[in-house]
Each structure stands twice: as C-alpha cells, then as structure tokens.
Short mmCIF file of N, CA and C in Angstrom, two decimals:
data_model
loop_
_atom_site.label_atom_id
_atom_site.label_comp_id
_atom_site.label_asym_id
_atom_site.label_seq_id
_atom_site.Cartn_x
_atom_site.Cartn_y
_atom_site.Cartn_z
N MET R 219 231.81 107.93 85.99
CA MET R 219 231.62 106.51 85.87
C MET R 219 231.99 106.03 84.47
N ALA R 220 231.58 106.74 83.45
CA ALA R 220 231.91 106.35 82.09
C ALA R 220 233.41 106.47 81.85
N TYR R 221 234.04 107.43 82.49
CA TYR R 221 235.48 107.63 82.34
C TYR R 221 236.25 106.46 82.95
N ALA R 222 235.82 105.97 84.09
CA ALA R 222 236.51 104.87 84.77
C ALA R 222 236.40 103.60 83.94
N SER R 223 235.26 103.29 83.37
CA SER R 223 235.14 102.08 82.59
C SER R 223 235.90 102.20 81.27
N PHE R 224 236.02 103.38 80.71
CA PHE R 224 236.83 103.56 79.50
C PHE R 224 238.31 103.29 79.80
N MET R 225 238.79 103.77 80.93
CA MET R 225 240.19 103.53 81.32
C MET R 225 240.43 102.05 81.60
N GLY R 226 239.47 101.40 82.22
CA GLY R 226 239.59 99.96 82.48
C GLY R 226 239.63 99.17 81.18
N LEU R 227 238.78 99.55 80.24
CA LEU R 227 238.76 98.88 78.93
C LEU R 227 240.08 99.11 78.20
N LEU R 228 240.59 100.34 78.26
CA LEU R 228 241.85 100.66 77.61
C LEU R 228 243.00 99.86 78.21
N LYS R 229 243.04 99.74 79.54
CA LYS R 229 244.08 98.95 80.21
C LYS R 229 243.99 97.49 79.78
N THR R 230 242.79 96.97 79.75
CA THR R 230 242.59 95.56 79.38
C THR R 230 243.07 95.31 77.95
N VAL R 231 242.71 96.18 77.03
CA VAL R 231 243.13 96.03 75.64
C VAL R 231 244.64 96.12 75.53
N LEU R 232 245.27 97.06 76.22
CA LEU R 232 246.73 97.21 76.18
C LEU R 232 247.43 95.98 76.76
N ILE R 233 246.89 95.45 77.85
CA ILE R 233 247.49 94.24 78.46
C ILE R 233 247.38 93.07 77.50
N ILE R 234 246.23 92.93 76.87
CA ILE R 234 246.04 91.83 75.90
C ILE R 234 247.02 91.98 74.74
N LEU R 235 247.18 93.19 74.22
CA LEU R 235 248.11 93.42 73.11
C LEU R 235 249.55 93.15 73.53
N LEU R 236 249.93 93.59 74.72
CA LEU R 236 251.30 93.34 75.20
C LEU R 236 251.57 91.84 75.35
N VAL R 237 250.60 91.14 75.92
CA VAL R 237 250.77 89.68 76.08
C VAL R 237 250.86 89.02 74.71
N TYR R 238 250.00 89.40 73.79
CA TYR R 238 250.00 88.81 72.45
C TYR R 238 251.34 89.02 71.74
N PHE R 239 251.80 90.28 71.70
CA PHE R 239 253.05 90.55 70.99
C PHE R 239 254.26 89.99 71.75
N GLY R 240 254.18 89.97 73.07
CA GLY R 240 255.26 89.37 73.86
C GLY R 240 255.39 87.88 73.57
N LEU R 241 254.27 87.17 73.57
CA LEU R 241 254.30 85.74 73.26
C LEU R 241 254.74 85.49 71.81
N LYS R 242 254.33 86.36 70.93
CA LYS R 242 254.72 86.22 69.53
C LYS R 242 256.24 86.31 69.38
N ILE R 243 256.84 87.27 70.07
CA ILE R 243 258.30 87.44 70.01
C ILE R 243 259.01 86.27 70.67
N ILE R 244 258.51 85.82 71.83
CA ILE R 244 259.13 84.69 72.54
C ILE R 244 259.07 83.44 71.69
N PHE R 245 257.91 83.14 71.08
CA PHE R 245 257.80 81.95 70.25
C PHE R 245 258.65 82.06 68.98
N LYS R 246 258.85 83.26 68.51
CA LYS R 246 259.71 83.45 67.34
C LYS R 246 261.14 83.03 67.66
N TRP R 247 261.58 83.32 68.88
CA TRP R 247 262.93 82.94 69.31
C TRP R 247 263.02 81.46 69.67
N LEU R 248 261.94 80.92 70.23
CA LEU R 248 261.97 79.53 70.68
C LEU R 248 261.64 78.52 69.58
N LYS R 249 261.04 78.97 68.49
CA LYS R 249 260.61 78.05 67.45
C LYS R 249 261.73 77.15 66.92
N PRO R 250 262.93 77.67 66.61
CA PRO R 250 263.98 76.77 66.12
C PRO R 250 264.36 75.68 67.12
N PHE R 251 264.40 76.03 68.40
CA PHE R 251 264.74 75.04 69.42
C PHE R 251 263.64 74.00 69.58
N LEU R 252 262.39 74.45 69.54
CA LEU R 252 261.27 73.52 69.64
C LEU R 252 261.23 72.57 68.45
N LEU R 253 261.43 73.10 67.25
CA LEU R 253 261.43 72.24 66.06
C LEU R 253 262.57 71.23 66.10
N LYS R 254 263.73 71.67 66.53
CA LYS R 254 264.87 70.76 66.62
C LYS R 254 264.59 69.64 67.62
N TYR R 255 264.01 69.99 68.76
CA TYR R 255 263.67 69.00 69.78
C TYR R 255 262.65 68.00 69.24
N ILE R 256 261.61 68.51 68.59
CA ILE R 256 260.56 67.64 68.07
C ILE R 256 261.10 66.72 66.98
N LEU R 257 261.91 67.26 66.08
CA LEU R 257 262.47 66.44 65.00
C LEU R 257 263.43 65.38 65.55
N ASN R 258 264.20 65.71 66.57
CA ASN R 258 265.08 64.72 67.18
C ASN R 258 264.27 63.58 67.81
N LYS R 259 263.17 63.92 68.47
CA LYS R 259 262.32 62.90 69.07
C LYS R 259 261.71 61.99 67.99
N VAL R 260 261.22 62.59 66.93
CA VAL R 260 260.62 61.81 65.84
C VAL R 260 261.67 60.92 65.19
N ASN R 261 262.87 61.46 64.99
CA ASN R 261 263.96 60.68 64.40
C ASN R 261 264.32 59.50 65.30
N GLN R 262 264.38 59.73 66.60
CA GLN R 262 264.72 58.65 67.54
C GLN R 262 263.66 57.55 67.51
N LYS R 263 262.38 57.95 67.46
CA LYS R 263 261.31 56.95 67.41
C LYS R 263 261.38 56.14 66.12
N MET R 264 261.68 56.81 65.01
CA MET R 264 261.78 56.10 63.74
C MET R 264 262.95 55.12 63.75
N GLN R 265 264.07 55.52 64.33
CA GLN R 265 265.22 54.62 64.42
C GLN R 265 264.90 53.42 65.30
N ASP R 266 264.19 53.64 66.41
CA ASP R 266 263.81 52.53 67.29
C ASP R 266 262.90 51.56 66.56
N GLN R 267 261.93 52.09 65.82
CA GLN R 267 261.03 51.22 65.07
C GLN R 267 261.77 50.46 63.99
N PHE R 268 262.72 51.11 63.34
CA PHE R 268 263.50 50.43 62.31
C PHE R 268 264.32 49.30 62.92
N LYS R 269 264.93 49.56 64.09
CA LYS R 269 265.70 48.50 64.76
C LYS R 269 264.81 47.34 65.15
N GLN R 270 263.62 47.65 65.68
CA GLN R 270 262.69 46.59 66.06
C GLN R 270 262.31 45.75 64.84
N GLN R 271 262.02 46.42 63.74
CA GLN R 271 261.64 45.70 62.53
C GLN R 271 262.80 44.86 62.02
N ALA R 272 264.00 45.40 62.07
CA ALA R 272 265.17 44.65 61.62
C ALA R 272 265.43 43.45 62.52
N ASP R 273 265.28 43.63 63.83
CA ASP R 273 265.47 42.52 64.77
C ASP R 273 264.38 41.47 64.59
N PHE R 274 263.18 41.91 64.27
CA PHE R 274 262.08 40.97 64.06
C PHE R 274 262.31 40.15 62.80
N ASN R 275 262.83 40.78 61.74
CA ASN R 275 263.03 40.08 60.47
C ASN R 275 264.29 39.24 60.45
N ARG R 276 265.26 39.53 61.29
CA ARG R 276 266.53 38.83 61.27
C ARG R 276 266.38 37.32 61.51
N PRO R 277 265.63 36.85 62.52
CA PRO R 277 265.48 35.39 62.69
C PRO R 277 264.80 34.74 61.50
N GLN R 278 263.86 35.43 60.87
CA GLN R 278 263.20 34.86 59.71
C GLN R 278 264.18 34.71 58.56
N GLN R 279 265.06 35.66 58.39
CA GLN R 279 266.06 35.58 57.33
C GLN R 279 267.01 34.42 57.60
N ALA R 280 267.38 34.22 58.87
CA ALA R 280 268.27 33.12 59.21
C ALA R 280 267.58 31.79 58.91
N LYS R 281 266.28 31.69 59.21
CA LYS R 281 265.55 30.46 58.91
C LYS R 281 265.51 30.22 57.41
N LYS R 282 265.28 31.28 56.64
CA LYS R 282 265.25 31.14 55.18
C LYS R 282 266.59 30.67 54.65
N GLU R 283 267.68 31.23 55.19
CA GLU R 283 269.01 30.83 54.75
C GLU R 283 269.27 29.36 55.10
N ASN R 284 268.85 28.93 56.28
CA ASN R 284 269.03 27.53 56.67
C ASN R 284 268.21 26.61 55.78
N LEU R 285 267.00 27.02 55.44
CA LEU R 285 266.17 26.21 54.55
C LEU R 285 266.79 26.12 53.16
N GLU R 286 267.33 27.25 52.67
CA GLU R 286 267.97 27.23 51.36
C GLU R 286 269.20 26.33 51.38
N LYS R 287 269.97 26.38 52.45
CA LYS R 287 271.15 25.54 52.56
C LYS R 287 270.75 24.07 52.64
N SER R 288 269.72 23.77 53.42
CA SER R 288 269.30 22.38 53.57
C SER R 288 268.69 21.85 52.28
N GLU R 289 268.03 22.70 51.51
CA GLU R 289 267.48 22.26 50.24
C GLU R 289 268.57 22.00 49.22
N LYS R 290 269.65 22.74 49.30
CA LYS R 290 270.73 22.58 48.34
C LYS R 290 271.53 21.31 48.62
N LYS R 291 271.60 20.89 49.87
CA LYS R 291 272.34 19.68 50.21
C LYS R 291 271.51 18.46 49.84
N VAL R 292 272.10 17.60 49.05
CA VAL R 292 271.40 16.38 48.66
C VAL R 292 271.73 15.29 49.66
N GLY R 293 272.91 15.26 50.08
CA GLY R 293 273.35 14.27 51.05
C GLY R 293 274.82 14.49 51.35
N GLU R 294 275.30 13.75 52.32
CA GLU R 294 276.70 13.89 52.67
C GLU R 294 277.51 12.84 51.91
N TYR R 295 278.56 13.27 51.28
CA TYR R 295 279.40 12.36 50.49
C TYR R 295 280.50 11.80 51.38
N ILE R 296 280.58 10.45 51.40
CA ILE R 296 281.62 9.79 52.19
C ILE R 296 282.52 9.03 51.22
N ASP R 297 283.78 9.34 51.26
CA ASP R 297 284.75 8.68 50.40
C ASP R 297 285.22 7.40 51.13
N TYR R 298 285.18 6.28 50.42
CA TYR R 298 285.60 5.02 51.06
C TYR R 298 286.31 4.14 50.03
N GLU R 299 287.04 3.19 50.55
CA GLU R 299 287.72 2.20 49.70
C GLU R 299 287.16 0.83 50.02
N GLU R 300 287.10 0.01 48.99
CA GLU R 300 286.62 -1.35 49.22
C GLU R 300 287.76 -2.19 49.76
N ILE R 301 287.43 -3.01 50.70
CA ILE R 301 288.44 -3.91 51.27
C ILE R 301 288.14 -5.32 50.75
N ASP R 302 289.20 -5.98 50.27
CA ASP R 302 289.02 -7.35 49.73
C ASP R 302 288.99 -8.38 50.81
#
C-alpha cells in the first residue's frame, strides 16, 4: 500500500514538472508574438484616440480662425466716384 501511494505521488510530481516546463518553453516561444500583438493593439487604440481628439478640436480651431478674421475686418471698403 505504501509503495502504490509513493508511485502515485511520483507520477503526479513528474506530470506537474512536465507541464510546468512545457508551458515555460511554449510561452518562451510565443512571448514575442504576444508582445507584438498587444503593442499593435495599444498603438491602434492610441491612434484612434488621437484622431478623435484631432477631429474634436478641428471645428474649434476653425471657429477661432473665423473669429480672428472677423475681428481683423473693420468693414468693407467700397470705392466710388461722386456724380455731379
């Protein structure tokens, strides 16, 4: 009975070690691909947010430019001649 439980314990420990080292090797190979995928996703999200912010600010900039132009104009000059 003691012999059977020792063999069971040994099998369990060996299986755990094989799984641990197997996963370690697999993740070592997959890590560059996972990092590349994650960084591409983060980069895409940042670009989308930047575009949204730029699109949000663009109408405000156009309004500011129109206000600056309207403030600079004093009036419209009309050239005319006097008729006798």
